Amino acid sequence: MVKSLSLDKNGIRKGAWSEEEDDKLRAYIHRYGHWNWGLLPKFAGLSRSGKSCRLRWMNYLRPNIKHGNFTTEEDNLIVELRKKLGNKWAAIAAKLPGRSDNEIKNRWNTHLKKRAHDEDIVLELEHLGSMEPDQANLKENKDLECEKDRAMINLASESLSSSSSSCWLGLGGAVFGDVPSQTSSYQLADDFWTESFLEDITSSVDSMPSPYLVDNLISGSSCQDMTVVDEFSWSMLDSCSEHNSEFFNC
DNA sequence: AATTGAAACAACCGCATGGCG
DNA sequence: GCGCCATGCGGTTGTTTCAAT
């Protein structure tokens, strides 16, 4: 279910990410943070665009990201939030810890859109079925009832909202702890990266060029340019040691 | 067993936004 | 105020998988 690999004219890889690329990106961000997506690929030894790296990190490699089946509670919440917020996938994702906007968008487009549409039709038909026959033929009445329908649907979704939110908070409390109000900024716990992972990546990270040691990776850049980059990198790394979690905000 | 169409989803692309000089 | 650049967001595409025929 992945795009086949290809290279563009600049030698930038496109398509599916290999496990090796994932490891490089994960290891690099773990060590240095994503201080600049544009430069990160070169420092991390990846032939990818910064955009591609960012997307891969945000949607797949980011800590705490969940993969696999959506729960009924999650589905309900997505449907409900979409009614309220529209296609604001990032805003919706902020309410579902561990799910990326891309994943939610895909979930909506492949599963929930049709379901939500079907549910609206059922509501509409149920309502029409309860109407007097001659009433149903009167346009003005129909228009009025359509308005009532919308109100009923909204009311139903509000009701669903309060109940499913409770379910979700219960689930969130059990699995994630308190559901953060701003899940776009993740706090990195000390044990975020498992010990086994740290062992796995140690060798690759140590052989990886750090942003302040490499001076020939930015093609065409002058020595002056690199001085700027070096100073920037040092300051960022200093900040990193002081405020480690900020480097993993998503 | 082969074919085909739909479903699923990772990834790409273009535009919008915000920060900075 | 303006232009540039990095980042974020949402729409779309491309590929694989799987079920139906």
Coordinates of C-alpha atoms (C1' of nucleotides) in Angstrom, one line a residue:
Chain A
M1 CA 0.0 0.0 0.0
V2 CA 2.9 2.3 -0.7
K3 CA 4.1 4.1 -3.6
S4 CA 7.0 2.6 -5.5
L5 CA 10.3 4.3 -5.1
S6 CA 11.5 6.8 -7.7
L7 CA 14.0 9.6 -8.0
D8 CA 13.3 13.1 -9.2
K9 CA 15.7 15.1 -11.3
N10 CA 17.5 16.4 -8.2
G11 CA 18.1 12.9 -6.9
I12 CA 15.4 13.3 -4.3
R13 CA 13.8 10.0 -3.4
K14 CA 10.1 9.7 -3.6
G15 CA 7.6 7.0 -2.7
A16 CA 7.7 4.4 0.0
W17 CA 10.1 4.9 3.0
S18 CA 12.4 2.0 3.7
E19 CA 13.0 0.8 7.2
E20 CA 16.6 2.2 7.0
E21 CA 15.3 5.6 6.1
D22 CA 12.8 5.5 9.0
D23 CA 15.6 4.5 11.4
K24 CA 17.8 7.4 10.2
L25 CA 15.0 9.9 10.5
R26 CA 13.9 8.6 13.9
A27 CA 17.4 8.5 15.2
Y28 CA 18.3 11.9 14.0
I29 CA 15.2 13.6 15.4
H30 CA 15.7 11.7 18.6
R31 CA 19.2 13.1 18.9
Y32 CA 18.9 16.6 17.5
G33 CA 15.3 17.4 17.1
H34 CA 13.7 18.8 14.0
W35 CA 15.3 22.2 14.1
N36 CA 14.9 22.8 10.4
W37 CA 13.0 20.5 8.1
G38 CA 14.7 22.0 5.1
L39 CA 18.2 21.1 6.2
L40 CA 17.4 18.0 8.2
P41 CA 17.5 15.5 5.3
K42 CA 21.0 16.4 4.5
F43 CA 22.2 16.2 8.0
A44 CA 20.4 13.0 8.6
G45 CA 21.8 11.5 5.4
L46 CA 18.5 11.2 3.7
S47 CA 17.8 11.8 0.0
R48 CA 14.4 13.1 0.8
S49 CA 12.8 16.5 0.8
G50 CA 12.2 18.3 4.1
K51 CA 8.5 18.1 3.4
S52 CA 8.6 14.4 3.0
C53 CA 10.6 14.0 6.2
R54 CA 8.2 16.1 8.1
L55 CA 5.2 14.2 6.8
R56 CA 6.8 10.9 7.5
W57 CA 7.6 12.0 11.1
M58 CA 4.2 13.6 11.7
N59 CA 2.1 10.7 10.3
Y60 CA 4.2 7.7 11.1
L61 CA 7.3 7.9 13.2
R62 CA 6.2 10.5 15.8
P63 CA 6.2 9.1 19.3
N64 CA 2.8 8.0 20.6
I65 CA 1.3 7.8 17.1
K66 CA -1.3 5.1 16.9
H67 CA -1.7 2.8 14.0
G68 CA -4.4 0.3 13.1
N69 CA -8.1 0.1 13.7
F70 CA -10.1 3.1 14.8
T71 CA -12.4 2.4 17.8
T72 CA -16.1 3.2 17.6
E73 CA -15.5 6.0 20.0
E74 CA -12.9 7.5 17.7
D75 CA -15.1 7.1 14.7
N76 CA -18.0 8.8 16.5
L77 CA -15.8 11.6 17.6
I78 CA -14.5 12.2 14.1
V79 CA -18.0 12.3 12.7
E80 CA -19.1 14.7 15.4
L81 CA -16.2 17.0 15.2
R82 CA -16.4 17.1 11.4
K83 CA -20.0 18.3 11.7
K84 CA -18.8 21.0 14.0
L85 CA -15.5 22.0 12.5
G86 CA -15.7 21.0 8.8
N87 CA -12.7 19.7 7.1
K88 CA -10.3 21.1 9.7
W89 CA -8.4 17.8 10.0
A90 CA -5.6 19.2 12.1
A91 CA -8.1 20.6 14.6
I92 CA -9.9 17.3 14.7
A93 CA -6.7 15.4 15.1
A94 CA -5.9 17.6 18.1
K95 CA -8.9 16.1 19.8
L96 CA -7.8 12.5 19.0
P97 CA -4.5 11.8 20.8
G98 CA -2.2 9.6 18.7
R99 CA -4.0 10.1 15.4
S100 CA -2.5 12.2 12.7
D101 CA -4.6 14.6 10.6
N102 CA -3.7 12.5 7.5
E103 CA -5.0 9.3 9.1
I104 CA -8.2 11.0 10.2
K105 CA -8.7 12.5 6.8
N106 CA -8.2 9.1 5.2
R107 CA -10.6 7.5 7.8
W108 CA -13.3 10.0 6.9
N109 CA -12.9 9.7 3.2
T110 CA -12.9 5.9 3.1
H111 CA -15.3 5.0 5.9
L112 CA -17.1 7.7 7.7
K113 CA -18.2 10.0 4.9
K114 CA -20.5 7.4 3.5
R115 CA -21.7 6.3 6.9
A116 CA -22.5 9.9 7.9
H117 CA -24.3 10.4 4.7
D118 CA -26.3 7.3 5.1
E119 CA -27.3 8.2 8.7
D120 CA -28.5 11.6 7.5
I121 CA -30.6 10.0 4.8
V122 CA -32.1 7.6 7.4
L123 CA -33.0 10.5 9.6
E124 CA -34.6 12.3 6.7
L125 CA -36.6 9.3 5.6
E126 CA -37.8 8.6 9.2
H127 CA -39.0 12.1 9.5
L128 CA -40.8 12.1 6.1
G129 CA -42.5 8.9 7.0
S130 CA -44.0 10.5 10.1
M131 CA -45.6 13.3 8.0
E132 CA -49.2 13.5 6.8
P133 CA -49.4 12.7 3.1
D134 CA -50.9 16.0 2.1
Q135 CA -48.4 17.8 4.2
A136 CA -45.6 16.1 2.4
N137 CA -46.8 17.6 -0.9
L138 CA -46.8 21.2 0.3
K139 CA -43.5 22.8 -0.6
E140 CA -43.6 25.5 2.1
N141 CA -44.3 22.9 4.8
K142 CA -41.6 20.7 3.4
D143 CA -39.1 23.5 3.6
L144 CA -40.2 24.2 7.1
E145 CA -39.7 20.6 8.0
C146 CA -36.3 20.5 6.4
E147 CA -35.3 23.2 8.8
K148 CA -36.8 21.2 11.7
D149 CA -34.8 18.2 10.4
R150 CA -31.6 20.1 10.5
A151 CA -32.4 21.2 14.0
M152 CA -33.1 17.6 15.0
I153 CA -29.9 16.4 13.4
N154 CA -27.9 19.1 15.2
L155 CA -29.6 18.2 18.5
A156 CA -28.8 14.6 18.0
S157 CA -25.2 15.3 17.2
E158 CA -25.0 17.5 20.3
S159 CA -26.4 14.7 22.4
L160 CA -24.0 12.2 20.8
S161 CA -21.2 14.8 21.4
S162 CA -21.7 14.8 25.1
S163 CA -22.0 11.0 25.5
S164 CA -19.2 10.1 23.2
S165 CA -16.9 12.7 24.7
S166 CA -17.5 11.1 28.0
C167 CA -16.6 7.8 26.6
W168 CA -13.5 9.2 25.0
L169 CA -12.3 10.9 28.1
G170 CA -12.8 7.7 29.9
L171 CA -10.7 5.9 27.3
G172 CA -8.2 8.7 27.2
G173 CA -7.8 8.7 31.0
A174 CA -7.2 5.0 30.9
V175 CA -4.8 4.8 28.1
F176 CA -3.2 8.2 27.7
G177 CA -3.8 10.0 31.0
D178 CA -5.5 13.3 30.7
V179 CA -6.4 14.2 27.2
P180 CA -4.3 17.3 26.5
S181 CA -6.3 20.3 25.4
Q182 CA -3.6 21.1 22.8
T183 CA -2.4 17.7 21.6
S184 CA -0.4 19.4 18.9
S185 CA 2.3 19.9 21.5
Y186 CA 3.5 16.6 22.9
Q187 CA 5.5 16.5 26.0
L188 CA 8.3 14.0 25.7
A189 CA 8.4 11.8 28.7
D190 CA 11.8 10.5 29.9
D191 CA 11.0 7.0 28.9
F192 CA 9.4 7.9 25.6
W193 CA 11.9 6.1 23.6
T194 CA 12.1 2.6 24.8
E195 CA 15.4 1.2 26.0
S196 CA 15.4 -1.4 23.2
F197 CA 15.0 1.3 20.6
L198 CA 17.8 3.3 22.1
E199 CA 20.1 0.3 21.9
D200 CA 19.0 -0.3 18.3
I201 CA 19.8 3.2 17.1
T202 CA 22.9 3.9 19.0
S203 CA 25.3 2.7 16.4
S204 CA 23.5 4.4 13.5
V205 CA 23.2 7.7 15.4
D206 CA 26.9 7.7 16.4
S207 CA 27.9 7.3 12.7
M208 CA 25.5 10.0 11.7
P209 CA 26.8 13.5 10.9
S210 CA 25.7 16.0 13.4
P211 CA 24.6 19.4 12.2
Y212 CA 27.6 21.2 13.6
L213 CA 30.3 18.8 12.5
V214 CA 29.4 18.5 8.9
D215 CA 30.5 21.4 6.7
N216 CA 30.2 20.1 3.3
L217 CA 26.7 18.8 3.1
I218 CA 25.0 21.9 1.9
S219 CA 25.9 22.0 -1.7
G220 CA 26.9 25.4 -3.0
S221 CA 27.0 27.0 0.4
S222 CA 29.9 29.2 1.2
C223 CA 32.0 29.0 4.4
Q224 CA 30.2 32.0 5.6
D225 CA 26.9 30.3 5.2
M226 CA 28.1 27.3 7.1
T227 CA 29.3 29.5 9.9
V228 CA 25.8 30.8 10.2
V229 CA 24.4 27.3 10.2
D230 CA 27.0 26.1 12.7
E231 CA 26.2 28.9 15.1
F232 CA 22.5 28.3 14.7
S233 CA 22.9 24.6 15.2
W234 CA 24.9 25.1 18.4
S235 CA 22.4 27.5 19.8
M236 CA 19.6 25.1 19.0
L237 CA 21.4 22.2 20.5
D238 CA 22.1 24.2 23.6
S239 CA 18.4 24.9 23.8
C240 CA 17.7 21.3 23.1
S241 CA 19.6 20.2 26.2
E242 CA 17.7 22.7 28.3
H243 CA 14.3 22.3 26.8
N244 CA 14.4 18.9 25.3
S245 CA 10.7 18.4 25.0
E246 CA 10.2 21.5 22.9
F247 CA 12.1 19.8 20.1
F248 CA 9.5 17.2 19.8
N249 CA 6.5 19.5 19.6
C250 CA 4.3 18.4 16.7
Chain B
dA1 C1' -6.7 -19.7 -11.3
dA2 C1' -7.3 -15.2 -13.5
dT3 C1' -9.4 -10.9 -13.7
dT4 C1' -11.4 -6.8 -12.1
dG5 C1' -13.1 -3.2 -9.3
dA6 C1' -13.4 -1.2 -4.8
dA7 C1' -11.2 -0.1 -0.6
dA8 C1' -7.4 1.4 2.1
dC9 C1' -3.7 4.3 3.0
dA10 C1' 1.0 6.3 2.5
dA11 C1' 2.8 10.0 0.2
dC12 C1' 2.8 14.0 -2.9
dC13 C1' 1.4 18.6 -4.3
dG14 C1' 0.0 23.3 -4.1
dC15 C1' -1.6 26.9 -1.5
dA16 C1' -2.0 29.5 2.9
dT17 C1' 0.0 31.4 6.9
dG18 C1' 3.3 33.3 10.0
dG19 C1' 7.8 34.9 11.2
dC20 C1' 11.7 37.6 10.1
dG21 C1' 14.8 40.9 8.0
Chain C
dG1 C1' 4.7 47.5 3.8
dC2 C1' 7.2 44.0 1.2
dG3 C1' 9.5 39.9 -0.1
dC4 C1' 11.5 35.6 1.3
dC5 C1' 11.5 31.4 3.6
dA6 C1' 9.9 27.6 6.5
dT7 C1' 6.1 25.2 8.1
dG8 C1' 1.4 23.6 8.2
dC9 C1' -2.8 22.2 6.1
dG10 C1' -6.1 20.1 3.0
dG11 C1' -7.0 18.0 -1.4
dT12 C1' -5.5 14.6 -4.4
dT13 C1' -2.9 10.8 -6.4
dG14 C1' -0.7 6.3 -6.9
dT15 C1' -0.1 1.8 -5.4
dT16 C1' -1.3 -2.3 -2.9
dT17 C1' -4.5 -5.5 -1.1
dC18 C1' -8.6 -8.0 -1.1
dA19 C1' -13.0 -9.6 -2.1
dA20 C1' -16.2 -10.7 -5.8
dT21 C1' -17.0 -12.8 -10.1

